[in-house]
Amino acid sequence: MSQERRVREERREAEARKVVADLLKLLSTADRLEFEDVVIDARELTIEFIPPSAPTGPTYLKLTVEPVGVPQPPGGKLEFILEVTPTGFRLLTPPVPGAVPITVPPIAAVPKLVEFIKVEYKYPSLEFKGSIAEVKIGATKAEGGTRSTVIKIGGDNKPPIFRFLGYVVNRPKVALDVFDTTIPLPRAVRDAYGDVLSNPYEWAKKCINVVKADLISFHLVSTDPGIKDVSPQEAAKEVEQMLQTIDIPFIVGGCGNPVKDLETFAKVAEVAANERLVLASVTFGMNIPKYVEVVKKFNHVALALIFMDVTQAKAICRRLMDLGLSKDRIILDPTTAALGYGTEYSFSAAERIRLAALRGDEDLQVPMSCAATNAWAAREAWMKLDAWGPREWRGPLWEAVTAMTMLLAGADLFMMMHPLAASIVKSVTEFMEKQTVRDVIEKEVSEYYSWVTKRY
Amino acid sequence: MPRRIKPLDVYRLLPKLNCGKCGEPTCMVFATKLIERQTTLDKCRPLFEDPRFRENLRKLMELLRPPVKEVTIGVEPNAVKVGGKDVVYRHEWTWRNPTAIALDVHDGMGDEEVERRIKFVNEWFYERIEKRLGIDLLAVRCVSGSAERFVKFVEKVCKLTSKPLIVCTLDPATLEEVLKRIGSRRPLIYAATERNWREFADLAVKWSCPLVVSAPNDLSKLKSLVVSIVKNFGYEELVLDPGTLVSNGGFLDTISNFTALRYSAIEFGEREVGFPLMAIPATVWIFESGGTEELEFREAIIACSLVARYADILVMHSLSPWVYMAVLCLRDCLYTDPRVPPSVKPGLYEVGKPTPESPLVVTCNYALTVSLVRGDLEKSGIDAWLLVIDTEGTSVASAVAGKRFTADKIAEAVKELKLEEKVKHRSLVIPGYAAKIAGELEDLLPGWRVFVGPRESSDLPKFIREIWSKEVLGKA
Ligand code: SF4
């Protein structure tokens, strides 16, 4: 068959189908259907009844039409399947372009007996055999440190916000990022902090007093050989000063160069011995035994960074444990991608790690951390673009959503930057530990439908 | 664990005619595609037409029904499908039918506001990896309390948009009037509650429209309503509203309820709750106080959390692009296939407005890498040519190891795309992870200079400014 002829025939068939579809549409506008003196302009019309295949399943009608007055379709016949429901019928096949399902209101369909059937919903009874180690960050005087509080994360035996299984043991904590040297920061962040950005100690104080940070995450960016290449001794002095400036526990971050970081950590760990700081972070590129030695010798906490992968996560935790670090000294960072730049990989990696841990994988039973600050890498967070709306809201939202997604996946510790994002995440975590007070939600439940009926 | 059907189980029940009417060469191929949800059962005509297959058809429908029912709102070509979920966790299998987002309008709004909102629904979009993401549905609320006024309003809205509607009223008489006019558009009805469920179910059945069953924060009542409707009316085109509470504690109860319902439906096969879930972050606007942006911010957080926690429909009130950017972006990410590394089409891309003097940067076609490279260059205001090589969606490091990021491929692309006409300087920058192919690449591209750039794209701007510019353009 030539291409042209086929096209022509296809068009003819479509036209023929449309005639019938139109007829059906016309029929559908009627309340009732009575055949009286009907002339069906077809050479042949067969209506085949296909009874329901299940008690509640639909009945089908097959209509075979051999039309006249329209160009003949190949084979001379058209087939239609109609689905007959208690409410009318609907054209199932063939899919005529633009055809809408046809619904005919029934003549009478009200069931006689309409009783309310009361049943109970039982929340799923899930049991997880594994639990996450509880990691303590910071040490008080009694424990050999100088911190006023100790932060506890992890310790749970269920995924987060499965309230039907109970409330979280330790709510996730929010650490605020502070950098020891001026780095390019998004406008929204600069505006939120103002002057203190040039002084890490003032910056940290503001995070504690104004943003109510649970911890500080102090990044020694100046140690970067490509930036200021500050020596480990000097870096250690900065940490000493931070210890004197703030009294809450903190995380010390390196510059990301595995060789330099290890040197820095060794010095920092020594001057802050027994303070139980988190040394962020150890990667496969680092001399891991050396790192573990430093953590153990001076009584700190390890933070292992891997790239969104369960196998890598297992491998690094296993390695740290084999070298003698106990689970309660390890935090795992599976890498948080900015919203829209790999969120799904971070989310699923974290979710899989946490589920595997709860289902019994001993290697993964450690708290997870999330660097939500990474959200600012997304241009949606920082770029000035009128069509996208104000950056001072868009940016923090990007960070907060990045964090919330990871919170749902199981993250226990957040490193964040913008006050607005950090405080909303913190306020969510605060309610994770406690049961909701009935009174608080009573109004929400009793006036629920005003979302429909009210103006706002 | 979710039940995964095997192709053979499906095949066994098919007519085994290999007639090809379903569009697949054999019944076995059709069976495989059915399981992958790439085709639908009604395509196999013999199955429906021949009464001998009736019992098998019934069994197949049962076998293939996802644990969370798929419900259609509206009519083709504008219909929106919700639910149809097979798994709790997205890493197990792709979540199907992305959360549908609805924006509200009501019959007490000024014309201008209504038009602004409908325009937003019709026209606004956020572009992401060559996709345009926008609002899916319009929720029409009755605040006037007058059926007449509401009907007029709904009709007016229908003239302005072809998006499917959610009709929101709790009054049966009002609903009936609305359905008389627009029932054939198959709107989603909100909502059958413990007070009106009989009348609402009756109307839903009559007009064959999907129906929301609502019982805020009371899952036993919710389940009872579902059972009452299913048993009395034989109707299953249902969507569940377990309530969206927005106070700090209530919000967590809501997340927990959504999680529980989804677990019950999928992991425990509880049919009575195996329906799409509706979340209404818009409740923020009545129960929380604060400025517009504060409420929008809060609504966005709630919406996003519920996208990650099983909401199949969201009703929202905010009208700011940044709110929907976050929600749609997260939705777009979470509803991707976890097995397929997302890739972008190989070829030459422009970052900013590149000229023949701009650098030529080579990378893999892993979507995330491309986004990052592009983002890092844009952020530092560098215009560049971005040559994306087909690495089957893998990152540079693994593509180099797996021989998918090779000198051959790059050289071929450079020649094929006639890049010597695009850039005067005849130089290109390859990622640090691909350092070992640099020599070979220079051999394959005589007259070209190959720069080994940094491993991290975040260091790329610095590399271009400080090294590439100096070497190639003679200025830093
Ligand atoms: S239409 Fe049905 S019988 Fe024919 S090949 Fe397809 S699955 Fe088999």
PDB file of N, CA, C and O in Angstrom, chain B residues 35-95:
ATOM      1  N   ILE B  35       3.600  -4.716  33.520  1.00  0.00           N
ATOM      2  CA  ILE B  35       4.215  -4.672  34.845  1.00  0.00           C
ATOM      3  C   ILE B  35       4.997  -3.399  35.046  1.00  0.00           C
ATOM      4  O   ILE B  35       4.997  -2.812  36.114  1.00  0.00           O
ATOM      5  N   GLU B  36       5.649  -2.979  33.986  1.00  0.00           N
ATOM      6  CA  GLU B  36       6.410  -1.734  34.074  1.00  0.00           C
ATOM      7  C   GLU B  36       5.498  -0.516  33.977  1.00  0.00           C
ATOM      8  O   GLU B  36       5.964   0.610  33.954  1.00  0.00           O
ATOM      9  N   ARG B  37       4.209  -0.773  33.883  1.00  0.00           N
ATOM     10  CA  ARG B  37       3.214   0.297  33.764  1.00  0.00           C
ATOM     11  C   ARG B  37       3.464   1.160  32.532  1.00  0.00           C
ATOM     12  O   ARG B  37       3.249   2.364  32.543  1.00  0.00           O
ATOM     13  N   GLN B  38       3.949   0.513  31.482  1.00  0.00           N
ATOM     14  CA  GLN B  38       4.187   1.264  30.252  1.00  0.00           C
ATOM     15  C   GLN B  38       3.029   1.119  29.271  1.00  0.00           C
ATOM     16  O   GLN B  38       3.019   1.714  28.215  1.00  0.00           O
ATOM     17  N   THR B  39       2.078   0.254  29.583  1.00  0.00           N
ATOM     18  CA  THR B  39       0.890   0.122  28.750  1.00  0.00           C
ATOM     19  C   THR B  39      -0.278  -0.223  29.677  1.00  0.00           C
ATOM     20  O   THR B  39      -0.081  -0.406  30.870  1.00  0.00           O
ATOM     21  N   THR B  40      -1.482  -0.279  29.111  1.00  0.00           N
ATOM     22  CA  THR B  40      -2.645  -0.582  29.949  1.00  0.00           C
ATOM     23  C   THR B  40      -3.393  -1.787  29.410  1.00  0.00           C
ATOM     24  O   THR B  40      -3.352  -2.083  28.219  1.00  0.00           O
ATOM     25  N   LEU B  41      -4.087  -2.446  30.304  1.00  0.00           N
ATOM     26  CA  LEU B  41      -4.730  -3.714  30.004  1.00  0.00           C
ATOM     27  C   LEU B  41      -5.736  -3.608  28.858  1.00  0.00           C
ATOM     28  O   LEU B  41      -5.875  -4.525  28.054  1.00  0.00           O
ATOM     29  N   ASP B  42      -6.449  -2.489  28.778  1.00  0.00           N
ATOM     30  CA  ASP B  42      -7.501  -2.389  27.769  1.00  0.00           C
ATOM     31  C   ASP B  42      -6.979  -2.435  26.333  1.00  0.00           C
ATOM     32  O   ASP B  42      -7.740  -2.551  25.390  1.00  0.00           O
ATOM     33  N   LYS B  43      -5.643  -2.361  26.184  1.00  0.00           N
ATOM     34  CA  LYS B  43      -5.076  -2.442  24.838  1.00  0.00           C
ATOM     35  C   LYS B  43      -5.202  -3.856  24.277  1.00  0.00           C
ATOM     36  O   LYS B  43      -5.174  -4.050  23.073  1.00  0.00           O
ATOM     37  N   CYS B  44      -5.286  -4.844  25.137  1.00  0.00           N
ATOM     38  CA  CYS B  44      -5.444  -6.220  24.666  1.00  0.00           C
ATOM     39  C   CYS B  44      -6.926  -6.455  24.409  1.00  0.00           C
ATOM     40  O   CYS B  44      -7.676  -6.824  25.289  1.00  0.00           O
ATOM     41  N   ARG B  45      -7.317  -6.246  23.182  1.00  0.00           N
ATOM     42  CA  ARG B  45      -8.747  -6.315  22.850  1.00  0.00           C
ATOM     43  C   ARG B  45      -9.323  -7.711  23.015  1.00  0.00           C
ATOM     44  O   ARG B  45     -10.421  -7.859  23.554  1.00  0.00           O
ATOM     45  N   PRO B  46      -8.617  -8.766  22.565  1.00  0.00           N
ATOM     46  CA  PRO B  46      -9.199 -10.107  22.708  1.00  0.00           C
ATOM     47  C   PRO B  46      -9.642 -10.399  24.148  1.00  0.00           C
ATOM     48  O   PRO B  46     -10.668 -11.030  24.375  1.00  0.00           O
ATOM     49  N   LEU B  47      -8.898  -9.902  25.083  1.00  0.00           N
ATOM     50  CA  LEU B  47      -9.181 -10.147  26.486  1.00  0.00           C
ATOM     51  C   LEU B  47     -10.566  -9.628  26.881  1.00  0.00           C
ATOM     52  O   LEU B  47     -11.261 -10.219  27.701  1.00  0.00           O
ATOM     53  N   PHE B  48     -10.957  -8.538  26.292  1.00  0.00           N
ATOM     54  CA  PHE B  48     -12.235  -7.919  26.637  1.00  0.00           C
ATOM     55  C   PHE B  48     -13.371  -8.452  25.764  1.00  0.00           C
ATOM     56  O   PHE B  48     -14.522  -8.459  26.156  1.00  0.00           O
ATOM     57  N   GLU B  49     -12.987  -8.843  24.560  1.00  0.00           N
ATOM     58  CA  GLU B  49     -14.034  -9.182  23.602  1.00  0.00           C
ATOM     59  C   GLU B  49     -14.488 -10.627  23.697  1.00  0.00           C
ATOM     60  O   GLU B  49     -15.647 -10.930  23.464  1.00  0.00           O
ATOM     61  N   ASP B  50     -13.556 -11.479  24.043  1.00  0.00           N
ATOM     62  CA  ASP B  50     -13.910 -12.895  24.064  1.00  0.00           C
ATOM     63  C   ASP B  50     -14.337 -13.302  25.475  1.00  0.00           C
ATOM     64  O   ASP B  50     -13.558 -13.230  26.414  1.00  0.00           O
ATOM     65  N   PRO B  51     -15.605 -13.741  25.605  1.00  0.00           N
ATOM     66  CA  PRO B  51     -16.109 -14.077  26.943  1.00  0.00           C
ATOM     67  C   PRO B  51     -15.306 -15.191  27.616  1.00  0.00           C
ATOM     68  O   PRO B  51     -15.316 -15.298  28.846  1.00  0.00           O
ATOM     69  N   ARG B  52     -14.587 -15.977  26.819  1.00  0.00           N
ATOM     70  CA  ARG B  52     -13.816 -17.060  27.442  1.00  0.00           C
ATOM     71  C   ARG B  52     -12.714 -16.526  28.362  1.00  0.00           C
ATOM     72  O   ARG B  52     -12.236 -17.206  29.245  1.00  0.00           O
ATOM     73  N   PHE B  53     -12.302 -15.303  28.108  1.00  0.00           N
ATOM     74  CA  PHE B  53     -11.200 -14.749  28.911  1.00  0.00           C
ATOM     75  C   PHE B  53     -11.688 -13.951  30.109  1.00  0.00           C
ATOM     76  O   PHE B  53     -10.928 -13.284  30.786  1.00  0.00           O
ATOM     77  N   ARG B  54     -12.989 -14.009  30.331  1.00  0.00           N
ATOM     78  CA  ARG B  54     -13.572 -13.147  31.354  1.00  0.00           C
ATOM     79  C   ARG B  54     -12.942 -13.364  32.734  1.00  0.00           C
ATOM     80  O   ARG B  54     -12.573 -12.424  33.426  1.00  0.00           O
ATOM     81  N   GLU B  55     -12.800 -14.610  33.084  1.00  0.00           N
ATOM     82  CA  GLU B  55     -12.261 -14.925  34.400  1.00  0.00           C
ATOM     83  C   GLU B  55     -10.799 -14.441  34.500  1.00  0.00           C
ATOM     84  O   GLU B  55     -10.386 -13.874  35.503  1.00  0.00           O
ATOM     85  N   ASN B  56     -10.079 -14.646  33.426  1.00  0.00           N
ATOM     86  CA  ASN B  56      -8.689 -14.182  33.406  1.00  0.00           C
ATOM     87  C   ASN B  56      -8.610 -12.660  33.484  1.00  0.00           C
ATOM     88  O   ASN B  56      -7.727 -12.107  34.142  1.00  0.00           O
ATOM     89  N   LEU B  57      -9.542 -12.016  32.809  1.00  0.00           N
ATOM     90  CA  LEU B  57      -9.562 -10.554  32.832  1.00  0.00           C
ATOM     91  C   LEU B  57      -9.746 -10.072  34.269  1.00  0.00           C
ATOM     92  O   LEU B  57      -9.064  -9.164  34.736  1.00  0.00           O
ATOM     93  N   ARG B  58     -10.660 -10.702  34.954  1.00  0.00           N
ATOM     94  CA  ARG B  58     -10.921 -10.324  36.342  1.00  0.00           C
ATOM     95  C   ARG B  58      -9.647 -10.503  37.176  1.00  0.00           C
ATOM     96  O   ARG B  58      -9.240  -9.629  37.934  1.00  0.00           O
ATOM     97  N   LYS B  59      -9.008 -11.648  36.966  1.00  0.00           N
ATOM     98  CA  LYS B  59      -7.783 -11.926  37.731  1.00  0.00           C
ATOM     99  C   LYS B  59      -6.682 -10.927  37.394  1.00  0.00           C
ATOM    100  O   LYS B  59      -5.944 -10.472  38.261  1.00  0.00           O
ATOM    101  N   LEU B  60      -6.593 -10.579  36.121  1.00  0.00           N
ATOM    102  CA  LEU B  60      -5.563  -9.630  35.707  1.00  0.00           C
ATOM    103  C   LEU B  60      -5.788  -8.251  36.320  1.00  0.00           C
ATOM    104  O   LEU B  60      -4.863  -7.599  36.780  1.00  0.00           O
ATOM    105  N   MET B  61      -7.064  -7.842  36.327  1.00  0.00           N
ATOM    106  CA  MET B  61      -7.373  -6.532  36.898  1.00  0.00           C
ATOM    107  C   MET B  61      -6.972  -6.501  38.368  1.00  0.00           C
ATOM    108  O   MET B  61      -6.427  -5.526  38.859  1.00  0.00           O
ATOM    109  N   GLU B  62      -7.229  -7.587  39.022  1.00  0.00           N
ATOM    110  CA  GLU B  62      -6.904  -7.701  40.439  1.00  0.00           C
ATOM    111  C   GLU B  62      -5.381  -7.671  40.625  1.00  0.00           C
ATOM    112  O   GLU B  62      -4.855  -6.958  41.463  1.00  0.00           O
ATOM    113  N   LEU B  63      -4.718  -8.472  39.790  1.00  0.00           N
ATOM    114  CA  LEU B  63      -3.269  -8.609  39.900  1.00  0.00           C
ATOM    115  C   LEU B  63      -2.557  -7.284  39.636  1.00  0.00           C
ATOM    116  O   LEU B  63      -1.583  -6.942  40.289  1.00  0.00           O
ATOM    117  N   LEU B  64      -3.074  -6.537  38.665  1.00  0.00           N
ATOM    118  CA  LEU B  64      -2.364  -5.339  38.229  1.00  0.00           C
ATOM    119  C   LEU B  64      -2.781  -4.081  38.977  1.00  0.00           C
ATOM    120  O   LEU B  64      -2.164  -3.035  38.826  1.00  0.00           O
ATOM    121  N   ARG B  65      -3.808  -4.158  39.768  1.00  0.00           N
ATOM    122  CA  ARG B  65      -4.261  -2.964  40.482  1.00  0.00           C
ATOM    123  C   ARG B  65      -3.174  -2.514  41.446  1.00  0.00           C
ATOM    124  O   ARG B  65      -2.746  -3.272  42.313  1.00  0.00           O
ATOM    125  N   PRO B  66      -2.704  -1.277  41.294  1.00  0.00           N
ATOM    126  CA  PRO B  66      -1.686  -0.831  42.250  1.00  0.00           C
ATOM    127  C   PRO B  66      -2.310  -0.718  43.641  1.00  0.00           C
ATOM    128  O   PRO B  66      -3.513  -0.463  43.743  1.00  0.00           O
ATOM    129  N   PRO B  67      -1.526  -0.904  44.683  1.00  0.00           N
ATOM    130  CA  PRO B  67      -2.088  -0.859  46.045  1.00  0.00           C
ATOM    131  C   PRO B  67      -2.711   0.497  46.374  1.00  0.00           C
ATOM    132  O   PRO B  67      -3.574   0.571  47.238  1.00  0.00           O
ATOM    133  N   VAL B  68      -2.258   1.545  45.710  1.00  0.00           N
ATOM    134  CA  VAL B  68      -2.940   2.830  45.848  1.00  0.00           C
ATOM    135  C   VAL B  68      -3.634   3.088  44.517  1.00  0.00           C
ATOM    136  O   VAL B  68      -2.990   3.172  43.479  1.00  0.00           O
ATOM    137  N   LYS B  69      -4.925   3.199  44.568  1.00  0.00           N
ATOM    138  CA  LYS B  69      -5.713   3.315  43.337  1.00  0.00           C
ATOM    139  C   LYS B  69      -5.323   4.548  42.529  1.00  0.00           C
ATOM    140  O   LYS B  69      -4.967   5.572  43.095  1.00  0.00           O
ATOM    141  N   GLU B  70      -5.412   4.398  41.223  1.00  0.00           N
ATOM    142  CA  GLU B  70      -5.184   5.559  40.369  1.00  0.00           C
ATOM    143  C   GLU B  70      -6.530   6.216  40.080  1.00  0.00           C
ATOM    144  O   GLU B  70      -7.479   5.541  39.713  1.00  0.00           O
ATOM    145  N   VAL B  71      -6.605   7.503  40.286  1.00  0.00           N
ATOM    146  CA  VAL B  71      -7.861   8.227  40.095  1.00  0.00           C
ATOM    147  C   VAL B  71      -7.627   9.335  39.061  1.00  0.00           C
ATOM    148  O   VAL B  71      -6.605  10.019  39.091  1.00  0.00           O
ATOM    149  N   THR B  72      -8.584   9.489  38.152  1.00  0.00           N
ATOM    150  CA  THR B  72      -8.458  10.510  37.111  1.00  0.00           C
ATOM    151  C   THR B  72      -9.369  11.692  37.404  1.00  0.00           C
ATOM    152  O   THR B  72     -10.545  11.509  37.712  1.00  0.00           O
ATOM    153  N   ILE B  73      -8.811  12.883  37.331  1.00  0.00           N
ATOM    154  CA  ILE B  73      -9.584  14.111  37.512  1.00  0.00           C
ATOM    155  C   ILE B  73      -9.665  14.803  36.163  1.00  0.00           C
ATOM    156  O   ILE B  73      -8.646  14.959  35.491  1.00  0.00           O
ATOM    157  N   GLY B  74     -10.860  15.228  35.772  1.00  0.00           N
ATOM    158  CA  GLY B  74     -11.001  15.926  34.498  1.00  0.00           C
ATOM    159  C   GLY B  74     -11.100  14.947  33.345  1.00  0.00           C
ATOM    160  O   GLY B  74     -11.125  13.731  33.542  1.00  0.00           O
ATOM    161  N   VAL B  75     -11.189  15.501  32.131  1.00  0.00           N
ATOM    162  CA  VAL B  75     -11.324  14.657  30.955  1.00  0.00           C
ATOM    163  C   VAL B  75     -10.179  14.935  29.985  1.00  0.00           C
ATOM    164  O   VAL B  75      -9.579  16.001  30.002  1.00  0.00           O
ATOM    165  N   GLU B  76      -9.912  13.945  29.172  1.00  0.00           N
ATOM    166  CA  GLU B  76      -8.862  14.110  28.164  1.00  0.00           C
ATOM    167  C   GLU B  76      -9.227  15.253  27.230  1.00  0.00           C
ATOM    168  O   GLU B  76     -10.401  15.472  26.981  1.00  0.00           O
ATOM    169  N   PRO B  77      -8.295  15.971  26.709  1.00  0.00           N
ATOM    170  CA  PRO B  77      -6.852  15.790  26.855  1.00  0.00           C
ATOM    171  C   PRO B  77      -6.262  16.493  28.078  1.00  0.00           C
ATOM    172  O   PRO B  77      -5.057  16.524  28.229  1.00  0.00           O
ATOM    173  N   ASN B  78      -7.120  17.025  28.943  1.00  0.00           N
ATOM    174  CA  ASN B  78      -6.581  17.763  30.096  1.00  0.00           C
ATOM    175  C   ASN B  78      -6.643  16.988  31.408  1.00  0.00           C
ATOM    176  O   ASN B  78      -6.464  17.570  32.464  1.00  0.00           O
ATOM    177  N   ALA B  79      -6.936  15.691  31.325  1.00  0.00           N
ATOM    178  CA  ALA B  79      -7.105  14.931  32.556  1.00  0.00           C
ATOM    179  C   ALA B  79      -5.800  14.857  33.347  1.00  0.00           C
ATOM    180  O   ALA B  79      -4.711  14.896  32.774  1.00  0.00           O
ATOM    181  N   VAL B  80      -5.929  14.798  34.666  1.00  0.00           N
ATOM    182  CA  VAL B  80      -4.775  14.639  35.538  1.00  0.00           C
ATOM    183  C   VAL B  80      -4.977  13.357  36.342  1.00  0.00           C
ATOM    184  O   VAL B  80      -6.033  13.144  36.910  1.00  0.00           O
ATOM    185  N   LYS B  81      -3.963  12.502  36.321  1.00  0.00           N
ATOM    186  CA  LYS B  81      -4.057  11.247  37.065  1.00  0.00           C
ATOM    187  C   LYS B  81      -3.312  11.388  38.375  1.00  0.00           C
ATOM    188  O   LYS B  81      -2.214  11.932  38.406  1.00  0.00           O
ATOM    189  N   VAL B  82      -3.923  10.879  39.435  1.00  0.00           N
ATOM    190  CA  VAL B  82      -3.241  10.927  40.733  1.00  0.00           C
ATOM    191  C   VAL B  82      -3.255   9.536  41.356  1.00  0.00           C
ATOM    192  O   VAL B  82      -4.103   8.709  41.030  1.00  0.00           O
ATOM    193  N   GLY B  83      -2.343   9.329  42.285  1.00  0.00           N
ATOM    194  CA  GLY B  83      -2.265   8.036  42.976  1.00  0.00           C
ATOM    195  C   GLY B  83      -1.591   6.993  42.096  1.00  0.00           C
ATOM    196  O   GLY B  83      -0.619   7.294  41.399  1.00  0.00           O
ATOM    197  N   GLY B  84      -2.127   5.771  42.131  1.00  0.00           N
ATOM    198  CA  GLY B  84      -1.524   4.695  41.336  1.00  0.00           C
ATOM    199  C   GLY B  84      -0.155   4.303  41.841  1.00  0.00           C
ATOM    200  O   GLY B  84       0.703   3.877  41.091  1.00  0.00           O
ATOM    201  N   LYS B  85       0.065   4.466  43.124  1.00  0.00           N
ATOM    202  CA  LYS B  85       1.398   4.214  43.676  1.00  0.00           C
ATOM    203  C   LYS B  85       1.621   2.729  43.973  1.00  0.00           C
ATOM    204  O   LYS B  85       0.729   2.043  44.448  1.00  0.00           O
ATOM    205  N   ASP B  86       2.816   2.285  43.678  1.00  0.00           N
ATOM    206  CA  ASP B  86       3.172   0.897  43.902  1.00  0.00           C
ATOM    207  C   ASP B  86       4.080   0.696  45.107  1.00  0.00           C
ATOM    208  O   ASP B  86       4.167  -0.396  45.638  1.00  0.00           O
ATOM    209  N   VAL B  87       4.819   1.733  45.459  1.00  0.00           N
ATOM    210  CA  VAL B  87       5.822   1.563  46.511  1.00  0.00           C
ATOM    211  C   VAL B  87       5.782   2.718  47.509  1.00  0.00           C
ATOM    212  O   VAL B  87       5.300   3.805  47.204  1.00  0.00           O
ATOM    213  N   VAL B  88       6.292   2.446  48.698  1.00  0.00           N
ATOM    214  CA  VAL B  88       6.411   3.495  49.712  1.00  0.00           C
ATOM    215  C   VAL B  88       7.666   4.327  49.425  1.00  0.00           C
ATOM    216  O   VAL B  88       7.623   5.551  49.421  1.00  0.00           O
ATOM    217  N   TYR B  89       8.769   3.625  49.165  1.00  0.00           N
ATOM    218  CA  TYR B  89      10.046   4.325  49.003  1.00  0.00           C
ATOM    219  C   TYR B  89      10.418   4.486  47.539  1.00  0.00           C
ATOM    220  O   TYR B  89      10.339   3.532  46.771  1.00  0.00           O
ATOM    221  N   ARG B  90      10.835   5.681  47.197  1.00  0.00           N
ATOM    222  CA  ARG B  90      11.130   5.918  45.783  1.00  0.00           C
ATOM    223  C   ARG B  90      12.354   5.138  45.283  1.00  0.00           C
ATOM    224  O   ARG B  90      12.483   4.901  44.103  1.00  0.00           O
ATOM    225  N   HIS B  91      13.213   4.710  46.194  1.00  0.00           N
ATOM    226  CA  HIS B  91      14.368   3.937  45.711  1.00  0.00           C
ATOM    227  C   HIS B  91      13.963   2.523  45.280  1.00  0.00           C
ATOM    228  O   HIS B  91      14.723   1.820  44.642  1.00  0.00           O
ATOM    229  N   GLU B  92      12.743   2.098  45.654  1.00  0.00           N
ATOM    230  CA  GLU B  92      12.298   0.762  45.257  1.00  0.00           C
ATOM    231  C   GLU B  92      11.831   0.727  43.801  1.00  0.00           C
ATOM    232  O   GLU B  92      12.066  -0.224  43.078  1.00  0.00           O
ATOM    233  N   TRP B  93      11.116   1.766  43.407  1.00  0.00           N
ATOM    234  CA  TRP B  93      10.552   1.820  42.064  1.00  0.00           C
ATOM    235  C   TRP B  93      10.042   3.240  41.871  1.00  0.00           C
ATOM    236  O   TRP B  93       9.621   3.870  42.834  1.00  0.00           O
ATOM    237  N   THR B  94      10.042   3.699  40.653  1.00  0.00           N
ATOM    238  CA  THR B  94       9.601   5.075  40.396  1.00  0.00           C
ATOM    239  C   THR B  94       8.228   5.353  40.997  1.00  0.00           C
ATOM    240  O   THR B  94       7.303   4.568  40.833  1.00  0.00           O
ATOM    241  N   TRP B  95       8.122   6.451  41.712  1.00  0.00           N
ATOM    242  CA  TRP B  95       6.805   6.919  42.141  1.00  0.00           C
ATOM    243  C   TRP B  95       6.072   7.387  40.886  1.00  0.00           C
ATOM    244  O   TRP B  95       6.613   8.181  40.110  1.00  0.00           O
TER     245      TRP B  95
END
